[in-house]
Backbone as a printed PyTorch tensor [residue, N CA C, xyz], in Angstrom:
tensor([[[-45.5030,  45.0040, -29.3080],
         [-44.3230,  44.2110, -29.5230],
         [-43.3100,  44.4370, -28.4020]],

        [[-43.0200,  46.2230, -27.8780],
         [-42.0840,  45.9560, -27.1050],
         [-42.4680,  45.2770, -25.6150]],

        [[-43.7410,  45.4870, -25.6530],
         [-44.4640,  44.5670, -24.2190],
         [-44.2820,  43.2840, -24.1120]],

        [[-44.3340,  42.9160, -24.9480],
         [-44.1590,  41.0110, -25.8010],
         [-42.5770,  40.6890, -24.9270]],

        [[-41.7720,  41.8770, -25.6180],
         [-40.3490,  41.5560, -25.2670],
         [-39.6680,  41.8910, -23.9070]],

        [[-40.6620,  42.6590, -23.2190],
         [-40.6520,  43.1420, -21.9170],
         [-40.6040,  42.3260, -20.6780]],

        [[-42.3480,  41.4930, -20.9880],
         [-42.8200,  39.9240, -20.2390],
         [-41.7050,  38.6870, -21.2760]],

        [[-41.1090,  39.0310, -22.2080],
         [-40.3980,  37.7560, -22.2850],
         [-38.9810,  37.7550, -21.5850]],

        [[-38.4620,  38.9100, -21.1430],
         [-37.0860,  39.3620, -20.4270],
         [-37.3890,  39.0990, -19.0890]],

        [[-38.5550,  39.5780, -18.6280],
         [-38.9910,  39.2790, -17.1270],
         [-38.8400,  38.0540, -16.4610]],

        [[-39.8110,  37.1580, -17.9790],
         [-39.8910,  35.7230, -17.8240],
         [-38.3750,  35.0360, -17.5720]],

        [[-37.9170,  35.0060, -18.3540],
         [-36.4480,  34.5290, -18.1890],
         [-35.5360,  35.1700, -17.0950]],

        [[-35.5210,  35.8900, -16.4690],
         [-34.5040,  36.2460, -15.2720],
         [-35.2240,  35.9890, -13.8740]],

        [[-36.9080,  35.4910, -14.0520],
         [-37.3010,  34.8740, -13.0550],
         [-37.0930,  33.6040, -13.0260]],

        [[-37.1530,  32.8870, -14.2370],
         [-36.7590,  31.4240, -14.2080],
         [-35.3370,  31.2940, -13.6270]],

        [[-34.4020,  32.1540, -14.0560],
         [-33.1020,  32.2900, -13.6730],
         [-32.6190,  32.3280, -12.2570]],

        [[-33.9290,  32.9340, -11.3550],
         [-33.7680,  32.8180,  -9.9250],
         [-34.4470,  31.9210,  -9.6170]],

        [[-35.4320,  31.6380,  -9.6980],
         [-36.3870,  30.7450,  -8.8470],
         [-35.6820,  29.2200,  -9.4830]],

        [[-35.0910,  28.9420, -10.7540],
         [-34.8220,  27.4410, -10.9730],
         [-33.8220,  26.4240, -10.3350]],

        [[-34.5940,  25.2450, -10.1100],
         [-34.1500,  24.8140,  -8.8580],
         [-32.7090,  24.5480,  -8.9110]],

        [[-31.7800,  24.7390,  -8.1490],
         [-30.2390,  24.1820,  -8.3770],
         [-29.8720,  22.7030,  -8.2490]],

        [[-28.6630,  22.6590,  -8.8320],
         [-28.0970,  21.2790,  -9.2550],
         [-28.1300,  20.7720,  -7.4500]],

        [[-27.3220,  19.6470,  -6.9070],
         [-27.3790,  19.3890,  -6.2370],
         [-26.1000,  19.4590,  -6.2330]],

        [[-25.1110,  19.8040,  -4.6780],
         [-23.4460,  20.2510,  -4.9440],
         [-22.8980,  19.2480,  -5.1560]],

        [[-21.7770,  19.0570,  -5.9120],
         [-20.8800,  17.8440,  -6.3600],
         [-19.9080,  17.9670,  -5.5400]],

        [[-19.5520,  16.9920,  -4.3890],
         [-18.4480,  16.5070,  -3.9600],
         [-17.2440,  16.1130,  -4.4460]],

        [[-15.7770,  16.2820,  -4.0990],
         [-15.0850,  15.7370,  -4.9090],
         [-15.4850,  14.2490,  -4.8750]],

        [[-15.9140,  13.3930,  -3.8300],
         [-15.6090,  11.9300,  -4.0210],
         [-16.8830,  11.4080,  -4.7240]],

        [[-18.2700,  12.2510,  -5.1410],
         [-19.2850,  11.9910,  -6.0940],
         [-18.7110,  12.0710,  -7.7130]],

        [[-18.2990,  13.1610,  -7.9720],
         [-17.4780,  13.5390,  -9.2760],
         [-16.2360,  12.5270,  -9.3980]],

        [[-16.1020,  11.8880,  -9.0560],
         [-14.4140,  10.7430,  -9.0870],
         [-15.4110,   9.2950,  -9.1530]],

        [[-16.2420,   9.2200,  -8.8140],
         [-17.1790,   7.9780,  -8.3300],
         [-17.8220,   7.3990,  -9.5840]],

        [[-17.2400,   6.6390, -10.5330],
         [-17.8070,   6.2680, -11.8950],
         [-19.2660,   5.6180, -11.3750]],

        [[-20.4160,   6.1060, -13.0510],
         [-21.6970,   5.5690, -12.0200],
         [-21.8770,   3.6860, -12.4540]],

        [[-22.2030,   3.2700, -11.0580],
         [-22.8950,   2.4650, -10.8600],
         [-21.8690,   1.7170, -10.2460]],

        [[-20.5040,   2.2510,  -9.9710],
         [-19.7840,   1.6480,  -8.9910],
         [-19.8330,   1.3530,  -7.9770]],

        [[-19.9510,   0.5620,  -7.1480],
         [-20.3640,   0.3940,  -5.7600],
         [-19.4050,   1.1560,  -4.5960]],

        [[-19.8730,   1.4230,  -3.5250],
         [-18.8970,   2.1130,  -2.8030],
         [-18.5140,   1.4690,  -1.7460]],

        [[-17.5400,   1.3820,  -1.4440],
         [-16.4280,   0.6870,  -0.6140],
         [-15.3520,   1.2460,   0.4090]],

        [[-15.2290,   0.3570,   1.5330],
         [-14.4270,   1.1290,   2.9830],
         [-13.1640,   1.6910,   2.3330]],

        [[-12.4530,   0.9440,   1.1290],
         [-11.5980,   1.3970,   0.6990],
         [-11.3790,   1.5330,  -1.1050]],

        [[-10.3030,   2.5800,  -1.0330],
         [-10.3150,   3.6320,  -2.2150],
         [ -9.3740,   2.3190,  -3.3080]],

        [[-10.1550,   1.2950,  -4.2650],
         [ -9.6040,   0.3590,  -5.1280],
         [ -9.0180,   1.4380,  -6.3430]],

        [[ -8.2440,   1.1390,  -7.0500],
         [ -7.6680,   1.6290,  -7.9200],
         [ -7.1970,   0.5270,  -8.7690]],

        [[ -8.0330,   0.6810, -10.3040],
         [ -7.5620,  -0.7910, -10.8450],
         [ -6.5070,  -0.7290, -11.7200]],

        [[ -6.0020,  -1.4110, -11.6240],
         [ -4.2940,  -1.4520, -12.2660],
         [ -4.2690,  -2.3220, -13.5190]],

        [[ -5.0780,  -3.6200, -13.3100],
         [ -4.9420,  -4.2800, -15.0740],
         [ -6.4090,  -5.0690, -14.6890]],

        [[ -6.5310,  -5.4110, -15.8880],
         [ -8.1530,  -6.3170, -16.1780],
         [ -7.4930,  -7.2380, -17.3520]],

        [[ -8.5260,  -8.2060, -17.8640],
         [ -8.6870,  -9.1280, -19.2290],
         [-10.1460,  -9.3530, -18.8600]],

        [[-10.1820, -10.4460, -19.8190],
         [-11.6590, -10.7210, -20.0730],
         [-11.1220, -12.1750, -20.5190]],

        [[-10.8140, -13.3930, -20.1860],
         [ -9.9550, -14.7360, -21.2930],
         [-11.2200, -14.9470, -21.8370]],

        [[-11.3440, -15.7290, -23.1590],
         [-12.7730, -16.1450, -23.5400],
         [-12.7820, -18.0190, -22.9820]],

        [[-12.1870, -18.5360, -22.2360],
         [-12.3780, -19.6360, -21.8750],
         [-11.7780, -20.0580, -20.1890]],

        [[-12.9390, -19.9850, -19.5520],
         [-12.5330, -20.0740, -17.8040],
         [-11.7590, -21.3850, -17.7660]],

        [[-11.9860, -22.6760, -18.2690],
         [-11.1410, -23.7590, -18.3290],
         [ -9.3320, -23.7050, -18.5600]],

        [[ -9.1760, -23.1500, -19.6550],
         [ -7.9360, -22.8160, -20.1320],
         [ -7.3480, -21.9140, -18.8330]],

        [[ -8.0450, -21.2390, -18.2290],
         [ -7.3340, -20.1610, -17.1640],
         [ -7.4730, -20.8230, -15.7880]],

        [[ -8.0920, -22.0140, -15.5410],
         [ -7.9390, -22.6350, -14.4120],
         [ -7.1770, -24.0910, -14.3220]],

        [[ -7.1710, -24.2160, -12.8700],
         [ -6.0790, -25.4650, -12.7070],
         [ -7.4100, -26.2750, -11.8760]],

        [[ -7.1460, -27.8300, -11.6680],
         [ -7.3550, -28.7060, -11.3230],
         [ -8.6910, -29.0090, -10.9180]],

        [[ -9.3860, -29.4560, -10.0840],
         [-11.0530, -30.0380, -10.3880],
         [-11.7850, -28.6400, -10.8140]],

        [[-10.9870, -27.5520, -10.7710],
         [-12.2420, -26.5400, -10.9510],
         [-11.9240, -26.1060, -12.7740]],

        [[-10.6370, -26.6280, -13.3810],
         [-10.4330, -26.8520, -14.5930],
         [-11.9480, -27.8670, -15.3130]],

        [[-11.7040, -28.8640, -14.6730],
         [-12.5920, -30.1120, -14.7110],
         [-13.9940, -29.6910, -14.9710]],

        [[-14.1760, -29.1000, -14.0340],
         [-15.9100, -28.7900, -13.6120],
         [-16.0960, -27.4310, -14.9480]],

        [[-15.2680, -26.5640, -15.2180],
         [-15.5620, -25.7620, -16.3440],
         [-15.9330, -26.5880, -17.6380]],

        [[-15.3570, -27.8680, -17.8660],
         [-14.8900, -28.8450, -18.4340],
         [-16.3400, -29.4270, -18.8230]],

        [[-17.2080, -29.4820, -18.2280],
         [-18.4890, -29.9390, -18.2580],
         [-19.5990, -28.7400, -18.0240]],

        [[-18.7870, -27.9050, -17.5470],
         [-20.4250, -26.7320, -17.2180],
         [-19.1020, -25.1950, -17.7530]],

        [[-19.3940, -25.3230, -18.6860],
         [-18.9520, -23.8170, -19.2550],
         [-19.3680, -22.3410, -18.7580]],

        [[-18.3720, -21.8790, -18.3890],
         [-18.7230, -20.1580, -17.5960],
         [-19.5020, -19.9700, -19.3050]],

        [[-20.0370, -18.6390, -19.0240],
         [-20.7780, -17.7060, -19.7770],
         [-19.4710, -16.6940, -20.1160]],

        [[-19.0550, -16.2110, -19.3280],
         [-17.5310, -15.2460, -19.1540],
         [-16.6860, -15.0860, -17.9410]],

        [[-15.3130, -14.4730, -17.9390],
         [-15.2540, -14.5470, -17.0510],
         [-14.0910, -13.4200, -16.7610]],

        [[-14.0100, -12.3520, -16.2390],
         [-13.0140, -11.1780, -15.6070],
         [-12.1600, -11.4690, -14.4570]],

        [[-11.1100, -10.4560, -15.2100],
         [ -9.7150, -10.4400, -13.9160],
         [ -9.7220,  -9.4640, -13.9150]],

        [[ -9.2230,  -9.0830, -12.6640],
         [ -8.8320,  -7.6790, -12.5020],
         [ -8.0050,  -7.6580, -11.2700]],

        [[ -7.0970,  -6.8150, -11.2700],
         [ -5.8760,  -6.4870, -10.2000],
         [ -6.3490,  -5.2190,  -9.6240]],

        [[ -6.2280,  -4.9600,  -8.5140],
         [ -6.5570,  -3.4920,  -8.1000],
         [ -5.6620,  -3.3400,  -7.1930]],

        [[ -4.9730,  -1.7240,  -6.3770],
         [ -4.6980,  -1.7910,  -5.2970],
         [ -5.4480,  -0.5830,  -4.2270]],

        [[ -4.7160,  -0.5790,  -3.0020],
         [ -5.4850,   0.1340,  -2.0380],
         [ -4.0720,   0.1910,  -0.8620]],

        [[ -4.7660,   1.2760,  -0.2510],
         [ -3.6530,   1.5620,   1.2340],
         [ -5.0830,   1.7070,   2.2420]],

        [[ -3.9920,   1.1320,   3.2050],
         [ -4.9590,   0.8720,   4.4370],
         [ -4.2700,   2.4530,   4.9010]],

        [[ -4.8010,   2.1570,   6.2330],
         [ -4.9170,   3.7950,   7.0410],
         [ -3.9320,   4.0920,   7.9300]],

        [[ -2.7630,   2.4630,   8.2420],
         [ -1.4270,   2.9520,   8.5980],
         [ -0.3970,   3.0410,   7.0980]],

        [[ -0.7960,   3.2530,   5.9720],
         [  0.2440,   3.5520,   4.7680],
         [  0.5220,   2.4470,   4.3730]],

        [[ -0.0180,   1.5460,   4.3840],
         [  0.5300,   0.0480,   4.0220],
         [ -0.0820,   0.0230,   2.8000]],

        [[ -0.0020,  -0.6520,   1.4220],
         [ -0.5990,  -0.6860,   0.0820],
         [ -0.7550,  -2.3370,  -0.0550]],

        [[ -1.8410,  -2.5680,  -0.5710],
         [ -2.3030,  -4.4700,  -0.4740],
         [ -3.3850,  -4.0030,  -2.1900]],

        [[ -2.2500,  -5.3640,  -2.7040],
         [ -3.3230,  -5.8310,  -3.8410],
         [ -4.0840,  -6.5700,  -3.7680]],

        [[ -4.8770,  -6.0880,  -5.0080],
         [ -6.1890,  -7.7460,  -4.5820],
         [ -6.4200,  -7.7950,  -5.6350]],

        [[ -7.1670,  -9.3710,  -6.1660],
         [ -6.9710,  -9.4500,  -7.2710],
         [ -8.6790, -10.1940,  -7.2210]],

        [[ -9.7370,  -9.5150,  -8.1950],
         [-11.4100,  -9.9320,  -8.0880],
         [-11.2710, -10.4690,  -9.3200]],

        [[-11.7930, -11.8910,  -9.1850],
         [-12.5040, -12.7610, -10.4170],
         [-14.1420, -12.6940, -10.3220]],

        [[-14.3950, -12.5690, -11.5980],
         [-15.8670, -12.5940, -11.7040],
         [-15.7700, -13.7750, -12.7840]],

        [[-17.1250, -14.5220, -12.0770],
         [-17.2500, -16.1220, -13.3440],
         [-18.9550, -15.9590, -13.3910]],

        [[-19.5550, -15.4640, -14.7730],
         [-20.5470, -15.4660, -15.4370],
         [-21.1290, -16.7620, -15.4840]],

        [[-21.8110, -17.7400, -15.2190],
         [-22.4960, -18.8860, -15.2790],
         [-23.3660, -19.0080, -15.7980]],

        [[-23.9220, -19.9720, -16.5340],
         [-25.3380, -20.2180, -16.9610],
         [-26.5480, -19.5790, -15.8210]],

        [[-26.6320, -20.2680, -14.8730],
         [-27.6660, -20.3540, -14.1610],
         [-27.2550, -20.6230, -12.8210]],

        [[-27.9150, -19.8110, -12.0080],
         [-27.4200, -20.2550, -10.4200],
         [-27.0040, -21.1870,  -9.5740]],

        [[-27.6090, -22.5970,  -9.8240],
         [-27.0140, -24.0410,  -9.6720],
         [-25.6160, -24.0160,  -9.7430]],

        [[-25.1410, -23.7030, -11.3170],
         [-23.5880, -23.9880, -11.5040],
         [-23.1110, -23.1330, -10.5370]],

        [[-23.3010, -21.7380, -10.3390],
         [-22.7040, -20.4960,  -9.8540],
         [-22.4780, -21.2020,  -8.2600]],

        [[-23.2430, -21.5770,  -7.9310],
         [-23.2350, -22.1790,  -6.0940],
         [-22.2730, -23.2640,  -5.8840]],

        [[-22.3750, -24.1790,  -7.0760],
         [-21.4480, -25.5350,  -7.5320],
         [-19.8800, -24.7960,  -7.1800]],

        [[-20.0800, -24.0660,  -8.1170],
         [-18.5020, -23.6750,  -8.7320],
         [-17.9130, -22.3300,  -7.0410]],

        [[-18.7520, -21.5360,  -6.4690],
         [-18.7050, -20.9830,  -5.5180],
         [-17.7260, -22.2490,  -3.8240]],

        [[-19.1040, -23.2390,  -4.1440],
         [-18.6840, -24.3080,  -2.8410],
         [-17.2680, -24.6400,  -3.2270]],

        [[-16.8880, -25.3480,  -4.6180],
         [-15.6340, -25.8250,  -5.1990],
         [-14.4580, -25.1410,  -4.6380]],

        [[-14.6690, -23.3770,  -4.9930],
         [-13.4430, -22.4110,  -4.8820],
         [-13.3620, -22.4660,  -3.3750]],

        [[-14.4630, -22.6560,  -2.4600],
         [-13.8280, -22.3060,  -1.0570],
         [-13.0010, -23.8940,  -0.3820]],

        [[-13.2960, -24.4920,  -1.1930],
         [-12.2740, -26.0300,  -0.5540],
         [-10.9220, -26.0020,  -1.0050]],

        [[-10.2460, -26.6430,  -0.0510],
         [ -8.4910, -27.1720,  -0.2060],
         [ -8.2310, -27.9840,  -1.6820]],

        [[ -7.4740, -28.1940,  -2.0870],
         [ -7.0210, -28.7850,  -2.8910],
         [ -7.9460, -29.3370,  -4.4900]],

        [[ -8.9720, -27.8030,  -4.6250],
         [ -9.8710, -28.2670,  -5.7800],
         [ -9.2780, -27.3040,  -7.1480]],

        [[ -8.2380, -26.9000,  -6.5450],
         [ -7.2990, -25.8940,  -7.9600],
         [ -8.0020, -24.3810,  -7.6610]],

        [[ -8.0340, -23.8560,  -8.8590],
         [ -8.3210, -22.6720,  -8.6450],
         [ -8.4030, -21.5270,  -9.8560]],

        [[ -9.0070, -20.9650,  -9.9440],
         [ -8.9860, -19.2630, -11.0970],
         [ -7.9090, -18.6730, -11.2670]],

        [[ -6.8610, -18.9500, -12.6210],
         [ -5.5830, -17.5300, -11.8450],
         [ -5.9480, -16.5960, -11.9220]],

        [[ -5.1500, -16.0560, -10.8840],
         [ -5.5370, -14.0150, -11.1250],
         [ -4.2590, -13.7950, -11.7870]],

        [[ -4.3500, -12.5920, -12.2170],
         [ -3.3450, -12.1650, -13.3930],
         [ -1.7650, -12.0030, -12.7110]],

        [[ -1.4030, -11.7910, -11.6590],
         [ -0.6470, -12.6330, -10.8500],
         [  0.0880, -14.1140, -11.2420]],

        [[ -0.7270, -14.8510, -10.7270],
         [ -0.4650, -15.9630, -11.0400],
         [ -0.1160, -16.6080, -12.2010]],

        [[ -0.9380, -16.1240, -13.4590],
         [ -0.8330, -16.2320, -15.0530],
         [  0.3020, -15.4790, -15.4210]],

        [[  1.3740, -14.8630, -14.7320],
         [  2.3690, -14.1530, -14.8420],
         [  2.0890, -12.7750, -16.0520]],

        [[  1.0980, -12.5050, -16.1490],
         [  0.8070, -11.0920, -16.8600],
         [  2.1840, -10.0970, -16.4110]],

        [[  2.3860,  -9.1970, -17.6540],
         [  3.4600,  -8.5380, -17.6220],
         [  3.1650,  -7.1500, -16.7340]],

        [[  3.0940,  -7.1000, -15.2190],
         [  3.0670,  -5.8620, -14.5040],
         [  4.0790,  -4.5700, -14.5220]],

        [[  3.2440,  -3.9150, -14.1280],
         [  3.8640,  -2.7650, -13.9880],
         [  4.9380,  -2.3780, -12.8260]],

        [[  4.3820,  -2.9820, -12.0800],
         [  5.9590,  -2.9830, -10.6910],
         [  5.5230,  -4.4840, -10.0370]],

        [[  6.9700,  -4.3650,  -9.3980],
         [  6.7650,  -6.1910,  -8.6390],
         [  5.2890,  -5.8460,  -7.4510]],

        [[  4.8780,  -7.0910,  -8.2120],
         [  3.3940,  -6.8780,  -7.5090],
         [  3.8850,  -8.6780,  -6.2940]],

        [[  3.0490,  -8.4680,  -4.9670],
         [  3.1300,  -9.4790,  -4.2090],
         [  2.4270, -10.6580,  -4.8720]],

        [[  2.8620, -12.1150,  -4.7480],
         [  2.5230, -13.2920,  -4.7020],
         [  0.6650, -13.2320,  -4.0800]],

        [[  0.1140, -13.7430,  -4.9240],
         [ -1.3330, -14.0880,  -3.9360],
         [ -1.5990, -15.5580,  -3.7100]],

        [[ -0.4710, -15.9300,  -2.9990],
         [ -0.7920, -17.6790,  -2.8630],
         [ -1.4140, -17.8490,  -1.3270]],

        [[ -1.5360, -17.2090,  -0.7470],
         [ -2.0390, -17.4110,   0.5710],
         [ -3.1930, -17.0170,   0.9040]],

        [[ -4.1440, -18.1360,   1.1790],
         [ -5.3290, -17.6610,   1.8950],
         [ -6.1710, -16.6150,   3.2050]],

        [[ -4.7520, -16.0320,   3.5220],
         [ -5.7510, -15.1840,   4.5280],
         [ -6.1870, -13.9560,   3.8250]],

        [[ -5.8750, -13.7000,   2.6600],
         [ -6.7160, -12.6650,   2.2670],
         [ -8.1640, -13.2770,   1.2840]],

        [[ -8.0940, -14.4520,   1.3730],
         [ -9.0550, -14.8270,   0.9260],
         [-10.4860, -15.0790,   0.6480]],

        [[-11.5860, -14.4490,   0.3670],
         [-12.5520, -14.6870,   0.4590],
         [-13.6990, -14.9360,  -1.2390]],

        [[-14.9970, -15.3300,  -0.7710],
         [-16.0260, -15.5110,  -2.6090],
         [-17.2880, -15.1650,  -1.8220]],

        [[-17.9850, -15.0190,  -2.9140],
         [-19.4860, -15.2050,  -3.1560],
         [-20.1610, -15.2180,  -4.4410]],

        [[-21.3080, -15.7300,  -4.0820],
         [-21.7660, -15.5430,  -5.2740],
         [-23.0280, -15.0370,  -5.1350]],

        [[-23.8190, -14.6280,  -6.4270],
         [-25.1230, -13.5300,  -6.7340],
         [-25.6660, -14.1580,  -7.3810]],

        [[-26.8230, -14.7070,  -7.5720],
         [-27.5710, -15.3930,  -8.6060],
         [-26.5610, -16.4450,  -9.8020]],

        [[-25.9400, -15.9190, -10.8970],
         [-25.5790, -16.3610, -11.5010],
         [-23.8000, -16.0320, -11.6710]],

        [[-23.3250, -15.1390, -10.8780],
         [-22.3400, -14.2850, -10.4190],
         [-21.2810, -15.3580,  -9.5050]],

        [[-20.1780, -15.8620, -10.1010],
         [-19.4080, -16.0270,  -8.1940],
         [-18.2560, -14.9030,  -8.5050]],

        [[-17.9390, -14.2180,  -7.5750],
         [-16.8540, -13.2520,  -7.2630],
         [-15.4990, -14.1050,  -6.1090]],

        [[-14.2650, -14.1180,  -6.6880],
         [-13.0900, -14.5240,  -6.4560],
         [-12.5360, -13.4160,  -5.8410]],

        [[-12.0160, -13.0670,  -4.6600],
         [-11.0800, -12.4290,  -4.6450],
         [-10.0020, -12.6700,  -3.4950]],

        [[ -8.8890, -12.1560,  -3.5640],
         [ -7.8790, -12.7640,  -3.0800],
         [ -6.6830, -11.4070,  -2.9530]],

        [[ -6.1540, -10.8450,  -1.3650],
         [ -5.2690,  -9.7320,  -1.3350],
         [ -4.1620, -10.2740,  -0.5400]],

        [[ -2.9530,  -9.2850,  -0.9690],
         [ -1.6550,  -9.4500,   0.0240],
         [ -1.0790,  -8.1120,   0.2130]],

        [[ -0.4330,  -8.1910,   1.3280],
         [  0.5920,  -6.9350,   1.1710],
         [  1.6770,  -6.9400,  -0.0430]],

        [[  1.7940,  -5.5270,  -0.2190],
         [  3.2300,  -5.2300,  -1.1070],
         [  4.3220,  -4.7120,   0.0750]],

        [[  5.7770,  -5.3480,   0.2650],
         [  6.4690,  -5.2710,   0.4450],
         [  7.0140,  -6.2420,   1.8540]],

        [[  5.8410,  -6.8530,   2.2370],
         [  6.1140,  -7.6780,   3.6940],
         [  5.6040,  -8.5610,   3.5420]],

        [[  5.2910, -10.0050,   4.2650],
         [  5.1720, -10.9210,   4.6440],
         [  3.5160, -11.0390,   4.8910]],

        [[  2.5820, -11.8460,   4.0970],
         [  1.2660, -11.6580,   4.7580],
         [  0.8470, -12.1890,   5.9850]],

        [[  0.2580, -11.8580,   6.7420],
         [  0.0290, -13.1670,   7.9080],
         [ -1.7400, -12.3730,   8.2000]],

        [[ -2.1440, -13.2400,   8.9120],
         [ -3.5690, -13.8610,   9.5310],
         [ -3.9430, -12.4200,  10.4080]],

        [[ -3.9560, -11.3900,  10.1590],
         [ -4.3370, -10.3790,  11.0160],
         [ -5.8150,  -9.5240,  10.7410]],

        [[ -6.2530, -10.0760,   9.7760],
         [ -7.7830,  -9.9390,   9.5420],
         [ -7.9730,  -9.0460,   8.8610]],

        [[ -6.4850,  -7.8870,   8.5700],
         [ -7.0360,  -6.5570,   7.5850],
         [ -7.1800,  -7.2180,   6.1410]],

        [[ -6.3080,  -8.0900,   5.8200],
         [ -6.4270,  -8.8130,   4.3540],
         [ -8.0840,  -9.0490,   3.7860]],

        [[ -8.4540,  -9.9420,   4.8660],
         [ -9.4880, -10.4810,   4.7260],
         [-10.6550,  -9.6780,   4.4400]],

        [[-10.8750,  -8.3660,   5.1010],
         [-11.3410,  -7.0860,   5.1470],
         [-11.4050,  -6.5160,   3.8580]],

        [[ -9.9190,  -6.3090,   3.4800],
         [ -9.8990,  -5.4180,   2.4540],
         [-10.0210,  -6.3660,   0.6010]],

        [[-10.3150,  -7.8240,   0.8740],
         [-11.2300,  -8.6780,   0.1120],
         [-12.6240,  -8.7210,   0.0500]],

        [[-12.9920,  -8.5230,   1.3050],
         [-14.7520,  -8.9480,   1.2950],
         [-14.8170,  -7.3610,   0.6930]],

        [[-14.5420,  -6.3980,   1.1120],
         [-14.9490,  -5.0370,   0.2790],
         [-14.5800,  -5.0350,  -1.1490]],

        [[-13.7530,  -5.6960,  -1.6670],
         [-13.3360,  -5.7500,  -3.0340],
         [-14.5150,  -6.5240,  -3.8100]],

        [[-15.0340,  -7.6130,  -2.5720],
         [-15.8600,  -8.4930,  -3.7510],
         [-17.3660,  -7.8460,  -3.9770]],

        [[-17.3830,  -6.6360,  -3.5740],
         [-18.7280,  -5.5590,  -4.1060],
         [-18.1080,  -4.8520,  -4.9990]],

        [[-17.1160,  -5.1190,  -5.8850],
         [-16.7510,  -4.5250,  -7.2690],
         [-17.2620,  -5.4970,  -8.4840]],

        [[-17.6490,  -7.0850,  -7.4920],
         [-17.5630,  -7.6640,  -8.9680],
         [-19.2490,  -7.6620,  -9.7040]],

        [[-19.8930,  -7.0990,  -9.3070],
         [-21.2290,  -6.6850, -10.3650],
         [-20.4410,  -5.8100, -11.5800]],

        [[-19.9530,  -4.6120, -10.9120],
         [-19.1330,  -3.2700, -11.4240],
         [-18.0990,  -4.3050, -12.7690]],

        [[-17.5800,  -4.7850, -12.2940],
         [-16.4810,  -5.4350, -12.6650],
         [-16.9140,  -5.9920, -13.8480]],

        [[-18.0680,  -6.8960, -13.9340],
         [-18.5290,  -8.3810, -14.6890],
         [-18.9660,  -7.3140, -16.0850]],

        [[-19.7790,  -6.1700, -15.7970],
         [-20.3980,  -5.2850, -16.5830],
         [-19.5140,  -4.3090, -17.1810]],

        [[-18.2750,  -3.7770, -16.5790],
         [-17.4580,  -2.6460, -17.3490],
         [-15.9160,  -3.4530, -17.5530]],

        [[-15.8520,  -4.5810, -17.2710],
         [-14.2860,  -5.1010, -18.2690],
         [-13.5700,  -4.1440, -18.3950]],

        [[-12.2580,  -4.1720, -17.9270],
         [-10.8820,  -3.4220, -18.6340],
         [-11.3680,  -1.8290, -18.2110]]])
């Protein structure tokens, strides 16, 4: 018996060395919710919804076109970020759930033309924020795509200045719109 308990003490403080170790956790792995996508810059989301009707939340032919081809669902979300001279720019990612890829490309071509209306972002729908957040009426932070059945909206400005055409906007959109898988799947 005490031999039994001898090879079973042995056993266990060899497993104890030889078992293989974790792999080290970084701070920015441990902060990194899973299945979030990773991005040039550090988003921080500030408000979400979920409306249950994309029509009611849009304006003009793209009201219309919901009007006849019904989203599946559809997410808002506000996020912000600082660029790398200290400047802070919101952006605001729509995700529109579609039947089937056809509509998703339809409704994708629609959002990138002039005068076909548009998705509000929670911005625009005057949602009750937390500090004066910038206007997103201007297109240079503008960019979409879409994923199979997926189109992703998103749209950034500076907080506290004037936006203009200098290409970081635009930048710090196309990286936002690899949140909206993340986005479409974890709501709020």
């Amino acid at each position: 018996m005490l031999l039994l308990c001898a090879v079973s003490v042995v056993s266990g403080l060899l497993w104890v060395m030889l078992k293989p170790s974790a792999p080290p956790n970084t701070s920015e792995d441990s902060t990194q919710d899973a299945g979030k996508p990773r991005t040039a810059y550090d988003f921080e989301s500030r408000l979400s919804d979920k409306p249950a009707n994309c029509a009611e939340h849009s304006t003009g032919k793209i009201s219309e076109f919901f009007a006849d081809h019904p989203c599946e669902h559809l997410t808002r979300a506000l996020y912000t970020t600082q660029l790398d001279n200290g400047e802070r720019v919101l952006t605001s990612v729509v995700t529109v759930r579609m039947p089937d890829a056809e509509s998703a490309e339809q409704l994708e071509r629609m959002a990138t033309r002039n005068a076909t209306g548009n998705i509000e972002d929670l911005v625009t729908a005057g949602r009750d924020l937390p500090e004066k957040y910038p206007s997103l009426s201007h297109d240079y932070g503008y960019d979409s795509t879409q994923r199979q059945r997926l189109v992703v909206i998103g749209e950034s400005s500076y907080f506290g200045r004037s936006d203009s055409d200098d290409g970081r906007l635009k930048s710090v959109t196309t990286e936002a719109l690899k949140l909206g898988d993340y986005q479409d799947d974890h709501p709020g």
